[in-house]
Structure formats: structure tokens, C-alpha cells
mmCIF file of C-alpha atoms and ligand atoms in Angstrom:
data_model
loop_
_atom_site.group_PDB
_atom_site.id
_atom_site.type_symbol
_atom_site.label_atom_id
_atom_site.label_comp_id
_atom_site.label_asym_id
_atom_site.label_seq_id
_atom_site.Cartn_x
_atom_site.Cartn_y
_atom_site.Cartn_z
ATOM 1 C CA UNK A 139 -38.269 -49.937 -30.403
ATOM 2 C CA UNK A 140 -40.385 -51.122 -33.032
ATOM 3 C CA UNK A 141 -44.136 -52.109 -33.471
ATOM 4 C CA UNK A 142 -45.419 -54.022 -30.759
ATOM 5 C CA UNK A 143 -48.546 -55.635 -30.108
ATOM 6 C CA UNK A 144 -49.295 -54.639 -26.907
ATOM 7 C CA UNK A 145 -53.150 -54.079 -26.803
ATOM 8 C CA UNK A 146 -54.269 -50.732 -24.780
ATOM 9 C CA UNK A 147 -57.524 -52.124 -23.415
ATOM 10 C CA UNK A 148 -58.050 -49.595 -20.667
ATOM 11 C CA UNK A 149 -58.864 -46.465 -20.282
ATOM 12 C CA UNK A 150 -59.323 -43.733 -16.677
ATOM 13 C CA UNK A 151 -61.502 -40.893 -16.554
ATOM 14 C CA UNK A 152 -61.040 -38.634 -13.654
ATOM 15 C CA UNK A 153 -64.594 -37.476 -12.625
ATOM 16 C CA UNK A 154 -64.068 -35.731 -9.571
ATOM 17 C CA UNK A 155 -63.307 -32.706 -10.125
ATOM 18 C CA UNK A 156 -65.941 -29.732 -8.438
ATOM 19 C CA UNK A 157 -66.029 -28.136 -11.506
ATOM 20 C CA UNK A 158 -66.170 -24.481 -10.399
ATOM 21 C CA UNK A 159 -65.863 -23.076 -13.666
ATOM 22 C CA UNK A 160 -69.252 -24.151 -14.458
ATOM 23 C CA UNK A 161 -71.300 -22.910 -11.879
ATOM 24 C CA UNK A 162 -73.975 -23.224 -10.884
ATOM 25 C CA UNK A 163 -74.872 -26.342 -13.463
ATOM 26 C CA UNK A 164 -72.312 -28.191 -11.707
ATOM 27 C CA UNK A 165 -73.174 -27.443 -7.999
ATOM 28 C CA UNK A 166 -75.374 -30.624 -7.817
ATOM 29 C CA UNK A 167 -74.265 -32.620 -11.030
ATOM 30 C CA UNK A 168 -70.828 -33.706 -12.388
ATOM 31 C CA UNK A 169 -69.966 -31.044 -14.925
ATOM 32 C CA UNK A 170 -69.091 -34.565 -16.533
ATOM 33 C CA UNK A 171 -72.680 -34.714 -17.471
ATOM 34 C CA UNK A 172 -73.121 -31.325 -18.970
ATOM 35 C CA UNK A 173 -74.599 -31.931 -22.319
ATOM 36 C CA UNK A 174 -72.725 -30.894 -25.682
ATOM 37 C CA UNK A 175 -76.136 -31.363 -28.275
ATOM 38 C CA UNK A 176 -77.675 -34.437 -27.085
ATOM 39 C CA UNK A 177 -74.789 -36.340 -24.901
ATOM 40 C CA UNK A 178 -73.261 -35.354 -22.175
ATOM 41 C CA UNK A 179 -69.464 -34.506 -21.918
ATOM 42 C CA UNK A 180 -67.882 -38.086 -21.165
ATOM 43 C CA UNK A 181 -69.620 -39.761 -23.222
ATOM 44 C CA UNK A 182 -67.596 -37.965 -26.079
ATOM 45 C CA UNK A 183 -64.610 -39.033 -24.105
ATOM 46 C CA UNK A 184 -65.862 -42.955 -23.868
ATOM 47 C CA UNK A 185 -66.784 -43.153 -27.414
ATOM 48 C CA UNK A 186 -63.003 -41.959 -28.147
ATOM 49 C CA UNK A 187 -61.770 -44.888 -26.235
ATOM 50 C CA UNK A 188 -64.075 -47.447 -28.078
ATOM 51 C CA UNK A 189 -63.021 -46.182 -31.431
ATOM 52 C CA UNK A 190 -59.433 -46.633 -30.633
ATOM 53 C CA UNK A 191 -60.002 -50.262 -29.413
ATOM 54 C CA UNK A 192 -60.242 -49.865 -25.614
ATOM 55 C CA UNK A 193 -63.313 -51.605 -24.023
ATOM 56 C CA UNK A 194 -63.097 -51.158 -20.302
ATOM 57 C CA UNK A 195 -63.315 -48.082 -19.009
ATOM 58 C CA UNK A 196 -62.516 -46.941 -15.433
ATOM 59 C CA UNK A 197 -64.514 -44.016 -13.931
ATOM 60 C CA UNK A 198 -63.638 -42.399 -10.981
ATOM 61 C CA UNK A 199 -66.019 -40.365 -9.292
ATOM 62 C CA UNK A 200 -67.069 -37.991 -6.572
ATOM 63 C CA UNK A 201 -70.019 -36.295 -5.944
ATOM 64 C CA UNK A 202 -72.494 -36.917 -8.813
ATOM 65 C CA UNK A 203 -71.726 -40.476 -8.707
ATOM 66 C CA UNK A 204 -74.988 -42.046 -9.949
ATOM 67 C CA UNK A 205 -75.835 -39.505 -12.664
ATOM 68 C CA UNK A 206 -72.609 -40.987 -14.288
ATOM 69 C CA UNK A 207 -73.325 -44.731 -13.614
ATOM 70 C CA UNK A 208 -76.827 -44.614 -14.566
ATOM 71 C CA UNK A 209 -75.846 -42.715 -17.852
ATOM 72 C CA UNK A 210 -73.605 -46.236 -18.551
ATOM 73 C CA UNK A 211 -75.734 -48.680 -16.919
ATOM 74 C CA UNK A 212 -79.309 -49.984 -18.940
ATOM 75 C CA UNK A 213 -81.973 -48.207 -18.504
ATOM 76 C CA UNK A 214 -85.207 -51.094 -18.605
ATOM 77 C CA UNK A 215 -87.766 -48.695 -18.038
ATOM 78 C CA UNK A 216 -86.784 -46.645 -20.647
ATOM 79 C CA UNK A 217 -85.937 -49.345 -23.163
ATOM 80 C CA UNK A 218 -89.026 -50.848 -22.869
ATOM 81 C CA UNK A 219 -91.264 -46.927 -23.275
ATOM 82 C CA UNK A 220 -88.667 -46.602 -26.924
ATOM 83 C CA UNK A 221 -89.559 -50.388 -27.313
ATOM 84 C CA UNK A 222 -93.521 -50.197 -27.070
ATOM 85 C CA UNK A 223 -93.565 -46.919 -28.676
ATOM 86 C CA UNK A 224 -91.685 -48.283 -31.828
ATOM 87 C CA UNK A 225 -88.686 -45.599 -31.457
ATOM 88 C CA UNK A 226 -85.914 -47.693 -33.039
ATOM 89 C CA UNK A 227 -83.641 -45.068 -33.279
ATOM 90 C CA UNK A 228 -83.351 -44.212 -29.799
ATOM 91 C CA UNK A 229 -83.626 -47.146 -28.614
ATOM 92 C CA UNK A 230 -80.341 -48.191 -30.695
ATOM 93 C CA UNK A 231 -78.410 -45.176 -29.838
ATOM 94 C CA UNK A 232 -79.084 -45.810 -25.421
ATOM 95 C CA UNK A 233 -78.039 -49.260 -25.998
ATOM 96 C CA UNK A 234 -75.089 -48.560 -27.730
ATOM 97 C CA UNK A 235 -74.154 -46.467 -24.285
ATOM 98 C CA UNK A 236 -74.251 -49.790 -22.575
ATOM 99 C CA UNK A 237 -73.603 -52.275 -24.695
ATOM 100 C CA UNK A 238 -70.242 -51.655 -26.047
ATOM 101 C CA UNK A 239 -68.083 -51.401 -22.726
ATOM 102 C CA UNK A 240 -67.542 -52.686 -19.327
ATOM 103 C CA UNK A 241 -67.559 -49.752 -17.164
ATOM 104 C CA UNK A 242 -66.188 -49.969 -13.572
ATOM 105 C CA UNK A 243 -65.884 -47.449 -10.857
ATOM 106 C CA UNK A 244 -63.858 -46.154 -8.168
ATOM 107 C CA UNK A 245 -64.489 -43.444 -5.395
ATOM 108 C CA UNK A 246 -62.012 -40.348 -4.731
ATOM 109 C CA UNK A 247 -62.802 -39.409 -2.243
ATOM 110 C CA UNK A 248 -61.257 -35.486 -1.911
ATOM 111 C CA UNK A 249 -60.287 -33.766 -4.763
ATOM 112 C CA UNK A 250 -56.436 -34.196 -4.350
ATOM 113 C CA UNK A 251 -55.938 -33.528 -7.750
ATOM 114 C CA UNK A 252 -55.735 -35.100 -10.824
ATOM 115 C CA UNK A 253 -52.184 -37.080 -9.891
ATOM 116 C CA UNK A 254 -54.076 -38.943 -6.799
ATOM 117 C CA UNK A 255 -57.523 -39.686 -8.945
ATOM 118 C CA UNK A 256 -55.410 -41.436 -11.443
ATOM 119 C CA UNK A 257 -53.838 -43.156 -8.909
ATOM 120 C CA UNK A 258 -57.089 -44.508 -7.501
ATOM 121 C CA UNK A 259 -57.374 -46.228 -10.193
ATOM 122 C CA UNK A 260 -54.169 -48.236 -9.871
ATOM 123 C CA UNK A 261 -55.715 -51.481 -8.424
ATOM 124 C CA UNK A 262 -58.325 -51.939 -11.382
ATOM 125 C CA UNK A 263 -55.434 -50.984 -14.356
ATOM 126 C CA UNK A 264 -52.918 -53.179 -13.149
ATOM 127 C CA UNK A 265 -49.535 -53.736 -14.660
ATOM 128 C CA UNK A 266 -50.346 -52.975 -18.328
ATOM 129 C CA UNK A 267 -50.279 -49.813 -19.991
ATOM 130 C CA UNK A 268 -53.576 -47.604 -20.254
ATOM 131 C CA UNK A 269 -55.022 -44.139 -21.314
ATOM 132 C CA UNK A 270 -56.466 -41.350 -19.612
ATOM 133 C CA UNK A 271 -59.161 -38.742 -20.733
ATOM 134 C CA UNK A 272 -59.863 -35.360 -19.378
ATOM 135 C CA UNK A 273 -63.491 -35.581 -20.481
ATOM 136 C CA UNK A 274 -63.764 -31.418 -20.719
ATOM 137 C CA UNK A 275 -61.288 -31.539 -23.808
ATOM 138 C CA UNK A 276 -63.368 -32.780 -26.213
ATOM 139 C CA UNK A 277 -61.336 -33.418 -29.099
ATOM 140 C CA UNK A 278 -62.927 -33.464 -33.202
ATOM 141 C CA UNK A 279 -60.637 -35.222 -34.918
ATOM 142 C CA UNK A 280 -60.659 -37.788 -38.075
ATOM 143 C CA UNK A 281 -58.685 -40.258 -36.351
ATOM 144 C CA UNK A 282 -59.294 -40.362 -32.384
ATOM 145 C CA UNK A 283 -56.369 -38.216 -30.840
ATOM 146 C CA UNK A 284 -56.300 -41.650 -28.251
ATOM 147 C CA UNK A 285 -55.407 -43.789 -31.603
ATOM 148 C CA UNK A 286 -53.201 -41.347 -32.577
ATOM 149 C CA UNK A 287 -51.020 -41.348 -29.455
ATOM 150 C CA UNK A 288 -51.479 -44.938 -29.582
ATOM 151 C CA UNK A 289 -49.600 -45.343 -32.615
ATOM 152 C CA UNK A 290 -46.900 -43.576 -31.492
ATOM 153 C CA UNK A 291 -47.133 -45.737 -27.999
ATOM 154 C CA UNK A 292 -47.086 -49.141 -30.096
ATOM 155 C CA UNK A 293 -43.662 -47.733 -31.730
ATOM 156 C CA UNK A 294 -41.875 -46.258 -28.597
ATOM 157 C CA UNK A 295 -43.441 -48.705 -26.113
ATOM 158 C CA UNK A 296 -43.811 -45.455 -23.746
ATOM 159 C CA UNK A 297 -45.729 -43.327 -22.200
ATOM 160 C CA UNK A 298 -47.127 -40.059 -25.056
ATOM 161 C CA UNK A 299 -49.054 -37.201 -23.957
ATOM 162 C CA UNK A 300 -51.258 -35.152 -26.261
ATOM 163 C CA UNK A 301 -49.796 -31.607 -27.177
ATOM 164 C CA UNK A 302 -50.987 -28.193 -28.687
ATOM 165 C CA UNK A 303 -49.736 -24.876 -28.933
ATOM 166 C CA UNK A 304 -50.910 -22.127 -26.705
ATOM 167 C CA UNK A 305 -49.488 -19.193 -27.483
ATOM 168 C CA UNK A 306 -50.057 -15.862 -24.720
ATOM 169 C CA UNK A 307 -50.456 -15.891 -20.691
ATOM 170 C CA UNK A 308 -53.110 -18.849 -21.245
ATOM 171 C CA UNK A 309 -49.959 -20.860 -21.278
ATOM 172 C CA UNK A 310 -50.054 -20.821 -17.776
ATOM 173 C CA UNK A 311 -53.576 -22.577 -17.274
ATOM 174 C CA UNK A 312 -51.825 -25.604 -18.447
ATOM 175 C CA UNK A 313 -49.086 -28.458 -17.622
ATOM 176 C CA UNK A 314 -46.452 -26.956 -20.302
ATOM 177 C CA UNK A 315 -43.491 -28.931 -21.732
ATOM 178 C CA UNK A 316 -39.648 -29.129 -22.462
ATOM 179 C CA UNK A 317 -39.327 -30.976 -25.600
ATOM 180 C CA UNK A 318 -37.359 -31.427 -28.762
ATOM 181 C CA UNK A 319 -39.019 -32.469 -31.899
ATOM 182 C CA UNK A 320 -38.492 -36.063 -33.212
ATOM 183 C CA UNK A 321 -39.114 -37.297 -36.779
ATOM 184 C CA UNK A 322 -41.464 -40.032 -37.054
ATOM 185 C CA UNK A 323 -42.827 -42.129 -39.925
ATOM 186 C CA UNK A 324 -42.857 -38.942 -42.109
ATOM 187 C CA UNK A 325 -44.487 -36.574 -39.327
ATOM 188 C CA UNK A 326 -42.106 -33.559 -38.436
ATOM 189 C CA UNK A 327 -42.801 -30.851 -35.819
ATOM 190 C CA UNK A 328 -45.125 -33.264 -34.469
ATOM 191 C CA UNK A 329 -43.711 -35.706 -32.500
ATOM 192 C CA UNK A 330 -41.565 -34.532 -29.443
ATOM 193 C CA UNK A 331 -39.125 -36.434 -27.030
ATOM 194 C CA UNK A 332 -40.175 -34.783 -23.877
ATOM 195 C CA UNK A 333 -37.011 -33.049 -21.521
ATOM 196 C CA UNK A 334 -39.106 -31.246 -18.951
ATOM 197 C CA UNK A 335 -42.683 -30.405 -17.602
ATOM 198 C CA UNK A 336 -44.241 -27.921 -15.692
ATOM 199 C CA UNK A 337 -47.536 -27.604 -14.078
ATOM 200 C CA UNK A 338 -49.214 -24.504 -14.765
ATOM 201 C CA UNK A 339 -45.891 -22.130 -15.071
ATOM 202 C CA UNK A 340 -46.102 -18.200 -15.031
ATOM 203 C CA UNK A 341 -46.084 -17.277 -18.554
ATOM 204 C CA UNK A 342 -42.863 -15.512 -18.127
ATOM 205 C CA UNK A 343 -41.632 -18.910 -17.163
ATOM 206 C CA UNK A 344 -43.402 -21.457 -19.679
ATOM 207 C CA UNK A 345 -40.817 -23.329 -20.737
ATOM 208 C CA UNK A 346 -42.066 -23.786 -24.288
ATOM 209 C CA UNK A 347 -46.103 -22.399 -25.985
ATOM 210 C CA UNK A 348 -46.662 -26.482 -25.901
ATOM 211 C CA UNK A 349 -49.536 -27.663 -23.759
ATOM 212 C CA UNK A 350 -50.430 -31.110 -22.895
ATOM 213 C CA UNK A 351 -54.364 -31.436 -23.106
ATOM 214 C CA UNK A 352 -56.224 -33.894 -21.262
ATOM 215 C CA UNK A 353 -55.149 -37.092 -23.458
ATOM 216 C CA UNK A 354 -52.489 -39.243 -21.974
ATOM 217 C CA UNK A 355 -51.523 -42.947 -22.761
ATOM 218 C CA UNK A 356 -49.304 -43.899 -19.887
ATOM 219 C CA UNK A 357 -46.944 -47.131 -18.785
ATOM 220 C CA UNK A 358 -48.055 -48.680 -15.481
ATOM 221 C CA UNK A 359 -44.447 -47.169 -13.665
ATOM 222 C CA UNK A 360 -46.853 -43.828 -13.296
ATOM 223 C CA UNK A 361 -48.732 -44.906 -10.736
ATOM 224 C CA UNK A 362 -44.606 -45.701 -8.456
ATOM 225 C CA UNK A 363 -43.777 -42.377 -9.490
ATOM 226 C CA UNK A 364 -47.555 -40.555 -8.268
ATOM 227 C CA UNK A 365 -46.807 -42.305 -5.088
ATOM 228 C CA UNK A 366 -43.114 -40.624 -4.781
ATOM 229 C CA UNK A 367 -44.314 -37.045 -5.273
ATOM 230 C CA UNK A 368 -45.492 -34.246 -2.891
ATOM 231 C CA UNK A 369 -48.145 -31.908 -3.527
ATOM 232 C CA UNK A 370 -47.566 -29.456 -6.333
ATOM 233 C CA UNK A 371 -49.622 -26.583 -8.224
ATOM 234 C CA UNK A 372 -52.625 -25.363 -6.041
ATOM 235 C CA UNK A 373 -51.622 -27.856 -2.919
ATOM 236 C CA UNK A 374 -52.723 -30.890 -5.443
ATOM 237 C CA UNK A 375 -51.058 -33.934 -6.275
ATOM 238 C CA UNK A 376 -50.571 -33.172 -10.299
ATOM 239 C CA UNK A 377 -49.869 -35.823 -12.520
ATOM 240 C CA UNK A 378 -47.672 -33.581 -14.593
ATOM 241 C CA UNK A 379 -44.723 -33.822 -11.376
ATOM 242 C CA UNK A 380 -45.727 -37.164 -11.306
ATOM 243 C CA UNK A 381 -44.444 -37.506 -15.381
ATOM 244 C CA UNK A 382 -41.696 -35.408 -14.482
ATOM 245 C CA UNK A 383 -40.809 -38.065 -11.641
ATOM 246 C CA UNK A 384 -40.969 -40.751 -14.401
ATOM 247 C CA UNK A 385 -38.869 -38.846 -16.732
ATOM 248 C CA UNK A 386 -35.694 -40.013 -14.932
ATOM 249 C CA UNK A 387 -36.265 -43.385 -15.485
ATOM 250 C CA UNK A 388 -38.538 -43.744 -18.836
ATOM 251 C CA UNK A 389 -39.061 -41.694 -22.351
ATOM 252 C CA UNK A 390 -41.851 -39.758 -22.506
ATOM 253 C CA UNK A 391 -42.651 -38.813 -25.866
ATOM 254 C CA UNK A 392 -45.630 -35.522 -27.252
ATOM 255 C CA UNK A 393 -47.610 -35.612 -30.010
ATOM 256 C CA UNK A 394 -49.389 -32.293 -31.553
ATOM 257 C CA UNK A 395 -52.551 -34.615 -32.230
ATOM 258 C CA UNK A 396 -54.447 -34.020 -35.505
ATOM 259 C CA UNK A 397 -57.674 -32.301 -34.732
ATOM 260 C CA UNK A 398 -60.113 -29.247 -32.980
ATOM 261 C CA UNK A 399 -59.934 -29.381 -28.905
ATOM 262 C CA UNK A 400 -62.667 -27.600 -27.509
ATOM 263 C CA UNK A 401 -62.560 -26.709 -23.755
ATOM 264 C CA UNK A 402 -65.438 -27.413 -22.799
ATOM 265 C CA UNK A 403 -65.038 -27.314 -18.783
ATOM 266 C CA UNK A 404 -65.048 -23.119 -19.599
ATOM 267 C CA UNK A 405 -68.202 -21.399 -20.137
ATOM 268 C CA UNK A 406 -66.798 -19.745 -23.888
ATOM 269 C CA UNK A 407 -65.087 -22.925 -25.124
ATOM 270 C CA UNK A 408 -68.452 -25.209 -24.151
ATOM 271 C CA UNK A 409 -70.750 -22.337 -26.319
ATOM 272 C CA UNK A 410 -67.949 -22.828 -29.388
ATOM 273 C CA UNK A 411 -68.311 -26.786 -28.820
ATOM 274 C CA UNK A 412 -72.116 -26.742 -28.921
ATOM 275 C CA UNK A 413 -72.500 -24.934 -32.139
ATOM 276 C CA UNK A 414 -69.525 -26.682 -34.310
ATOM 277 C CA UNK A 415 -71.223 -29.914 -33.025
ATOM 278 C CA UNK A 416 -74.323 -29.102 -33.594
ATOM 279 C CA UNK A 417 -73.524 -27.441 -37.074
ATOM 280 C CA UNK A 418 -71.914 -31.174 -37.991
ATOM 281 C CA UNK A 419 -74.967 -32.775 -37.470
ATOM 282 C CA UNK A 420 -77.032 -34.181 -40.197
ATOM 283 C CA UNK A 421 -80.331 -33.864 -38.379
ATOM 284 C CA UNK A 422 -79.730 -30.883 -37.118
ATOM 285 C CA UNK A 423 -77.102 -28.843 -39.350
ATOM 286 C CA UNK A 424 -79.277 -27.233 -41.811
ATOM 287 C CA UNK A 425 -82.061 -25.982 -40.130
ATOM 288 C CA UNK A 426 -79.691 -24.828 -37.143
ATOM 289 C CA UNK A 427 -77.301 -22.952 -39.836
ATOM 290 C CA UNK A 428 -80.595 -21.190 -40.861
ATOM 291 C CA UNK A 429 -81.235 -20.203 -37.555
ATOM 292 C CA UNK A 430 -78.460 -18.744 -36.913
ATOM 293 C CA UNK A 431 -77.985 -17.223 -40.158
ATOM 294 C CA UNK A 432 -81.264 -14.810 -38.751
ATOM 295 C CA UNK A 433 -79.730 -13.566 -36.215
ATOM 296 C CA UNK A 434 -77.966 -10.278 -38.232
ATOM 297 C CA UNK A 435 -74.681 -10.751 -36.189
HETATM 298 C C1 G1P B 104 -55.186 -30.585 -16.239
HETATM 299 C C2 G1P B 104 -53.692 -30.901 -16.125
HETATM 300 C C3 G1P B 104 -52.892 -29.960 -17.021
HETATM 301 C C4 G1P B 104 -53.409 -30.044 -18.445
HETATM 302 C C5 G1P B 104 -54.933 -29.780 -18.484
HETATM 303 C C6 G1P B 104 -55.482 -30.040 -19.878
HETATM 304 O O1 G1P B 104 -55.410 -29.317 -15.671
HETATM 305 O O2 G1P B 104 -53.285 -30.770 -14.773
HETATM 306 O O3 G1P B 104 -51.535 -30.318 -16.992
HETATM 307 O O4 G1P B 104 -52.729 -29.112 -19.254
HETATM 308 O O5 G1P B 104 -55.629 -30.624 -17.579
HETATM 309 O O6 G1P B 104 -56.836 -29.701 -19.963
HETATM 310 P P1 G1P B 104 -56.892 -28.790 -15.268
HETATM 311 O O7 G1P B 104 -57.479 -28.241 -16.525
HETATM 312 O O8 G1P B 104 -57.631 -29.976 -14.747
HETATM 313 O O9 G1P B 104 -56.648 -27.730 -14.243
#
């Protein structure tokens, strides 16, 4: 125990998912790339990582492969029509996208589940501790919810998953945890020594109304213990048997991270996303809150 300075420099996005919740958009593009206001889904997710420090960021895809690496790669054709036209602004904000990080990919190739595309990603992580990002839980928060369970990591040196209360059957659309609550640099009820976790349980048989959403900062022994599991929920190989597997030989801790998650892989929770974002906009704030102020709701 005790700070350490190990730096978290990398960080996995699982991008293969078929997205059926979001069909049709997604039936020929990653729902990755749906498009909360102006940017699409991961970029949300990548900017997180950079603003907590990490600067190479591993993507692994399926089908929609290119949309994603063109999003991330430069664009010259484009830089030089903002360039010529004089459109500074833009121009600033598409080379941000590829400036800041070094982005590498890796193919999964069937959707084995979200265990086995973290796995894939084994070789280019290596033996150093890393994060992972469900890019359809967008998270608003002051302080990234990655730096937040990065904090904790630097104190425990282990692996912390993001947590939030779910109360009713939606319980069950998520990997639920065992857990007893740990005090922590003045934070109480919000840090949690994890006991048990189970993959999308039957409500009658969550074991607690604590979720883990799609925020994980993980030691490298995860990728030993996704290789010792079987298939789980829905045939797949889930990464929450896979923590379970670890959790006989490592801590895990939970932290209820500080902030608004928005689901925005589900039709209702992408709507709610669009509107809070686009309410927080400067440019587009006030004349949107008029708008919608017309509508007599
Ligand atoms: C995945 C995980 C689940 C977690 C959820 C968070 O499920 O398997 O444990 O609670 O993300 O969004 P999915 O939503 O991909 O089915």
C-alpha cells in the first residue's frame, strides 16, 4: 500500500460489439461512431483517457473497422479544405483527434464477448497495468471517472472497477457486485473492497443494487485469469468471471465514481445524452434551451 508512481499509459476500447440495440444505425457502422452533438461516441471515451494522462490507446474492432481508424487517423484532404478556407476552429478541433494519441488496433474477430476482446488486446498492453472503456457509458463528470479510479489504483496498486447504484430488475442488465465499503482518504460509502461478482444476475438474485459500468483500470494478471475461464452469461466469455477468477489471488477494489453516466448504447439513454450535452454547450446552449422551451411539453 501506499502511493505509487506507476504511470497508467494505456488504455482498451472494445469496439466489436454488433450493437443490436441500436438498430438499424448500427447495421453498417460501429454504434461506436454514433454521434452525441458533434462527436461520435468513443471519442468521448478517448478524450477521458487523455485527460487522465493515458496516451496510447488500443482499439479493437470488428466490423466498421475503418470508420473508427479514419475518425483517429489525419484527414489531409480535409485539413487542407479548413486550411484554404481559413476555418481555424475546425481545423484545431480535427487535429486535436489526431494529434494527441497514438492509436493502435487489433481485430476480434467474433463477438466472444467482452472477456475475449479485452484479451485481444493482451500482446499490445503487456505486463503493466491499463484501463478499459465501454465507450456507450459516457460518463459527465468534473474529474474523469478514469482519474478517479486511478487514484484509488495508485493507492491500492490493484485492479478498481467503476460502480453505481441500480436499484429495480435493471439490476440484472449489469455485472453486479459483492462488496463491503472501505474508508478512503475521507470518502465513505464510496470506496468498496470487492467479495463477489456476478454477470447479469436475476434481480431476485443480485447480490447487491451496485453495478459496475463500463470503466475498469485493471493489473496485467487479468488477461491469466480471461484465459482460465469458460463461457459465461449469453455463451460469452465475460470479463466480470474473468475478475471473479482474479479475485482469489488479487484485491479488487469499487469506486461509486463522481459524476452523470449516460447509456448511450440504448435508444432512451442516447436521447437524454444528446440534450444534457448539447444544453452544456456554449455555442449551442442558449438558442437550443429556447428551442426547446417552444415546444409546450
Ligand atoms: C458490460 C459488462 C457488464 C457491465 C456493463 C456496463 O455489459 O459485461 O458487466 O455492467 O457492460 O455497461 P454490456 O452492457 O456490454 O452487455
Amino acid at each position: 500500500m501506499g502511493v505509487m508512481n506507476t504511470k497508467v499509459r494505456k488504455a482498451v476500447f472494445p469496439a466489436a460489439g454488433l450493437g443490436t440495440r441500436f438498430l438499424p444505425a448500427t447495421k453498417a457502422q460501429p454504434k461506436e461512431m454514433l454521434t452525441l452533438v458533434d462527436k461520435p461516441l468513443i471519442q468521448y471515451g478517448v478524450e477521458e483517457a487523455i485527460h487522465s494522462g493515458m496516451t496510447n490507446i488500443i482499439i479493437v474492432t470488428g466490423r466498421g473497422k475503418t470508420a473508427i481508424e479514419d475518425h483517429f487517423d489525419v484527414s489531409f484532404e480535409l485539413e487542407h479544405l479548413l486550411e484554404t478556407r481559413g476555418k481555424r476552429d475546425l481545423l484545431a478541433s480535427v487535429r486535436a483527434i489526431s494529434d494527441m494519441i497514438d492509436v493502435s488496433y487489433v481485430r476480434q474477430k467474433e463477438a466472444l464477448g467482452l472477456g475475449h476482446a479485452v484479451l485481444r488486446a493482451k500482446e499490445l498492453v503487456g505486463p503493466e497495468p491499463f484501463a478499459v472503456v465501454l465507450s456507450d457509458d459516457v460518463i459527465d463528470a468534473e474529474i474523469p471517472c478514469l482519474q478517479q479510479l486511478l487514484d484509488i489504483h495508485n493507492f491500492y496498486g490493484a485492479s478498481v472497477l467503476a460502480l453505481m447504484e441500480v436499484n429495480g430488475p435493471e439490476i440484472s442488465n449489469y455485472g453486479v457486485v459483492d462488496a463491503d465499503p472501505v474508508s478512503h482518504n475521507g470518502l465513505s460509502g464510496k470506496l468498496f473492497r470487492i467479495h463477489n461478482l456476478v454477470e447479469k444476475p436475476k434481480a431476485s438474485e443480485a447480490p447487491s443494487n451496485l453495478a459496475i459500468i463500463g470503466r475498469y483500470l485493471l493489473t496485467p494478471e487479468i488477461f491469466r485469469s480471461i484465459e482460465s475461464i469458460e463461457p459465461g452469461s449469453g455463451g460469452e466469455i465475460q470479463l466480470t468471471d474473468a475478475l471473479k477468477h482474479l479475485l482469489r489471488s488479487r484485491p479488487i477494489y469499487g469506486l461509486k465514481f463522481e459524476g452523470r453516466r449516460y447509456d448511450a448504447g440504448d435508444k432512451l439513454g442516447f436521447l437524454k445524452a444528446t440534450v444534457e450535452f448539447a444544453l452544456k454547450r456554449h455555442d449551442l446552449g442558449g438558442p437550443f434551451r429556447e428551442y426547446l422551451k417552444t415546444l409546450n411539453l
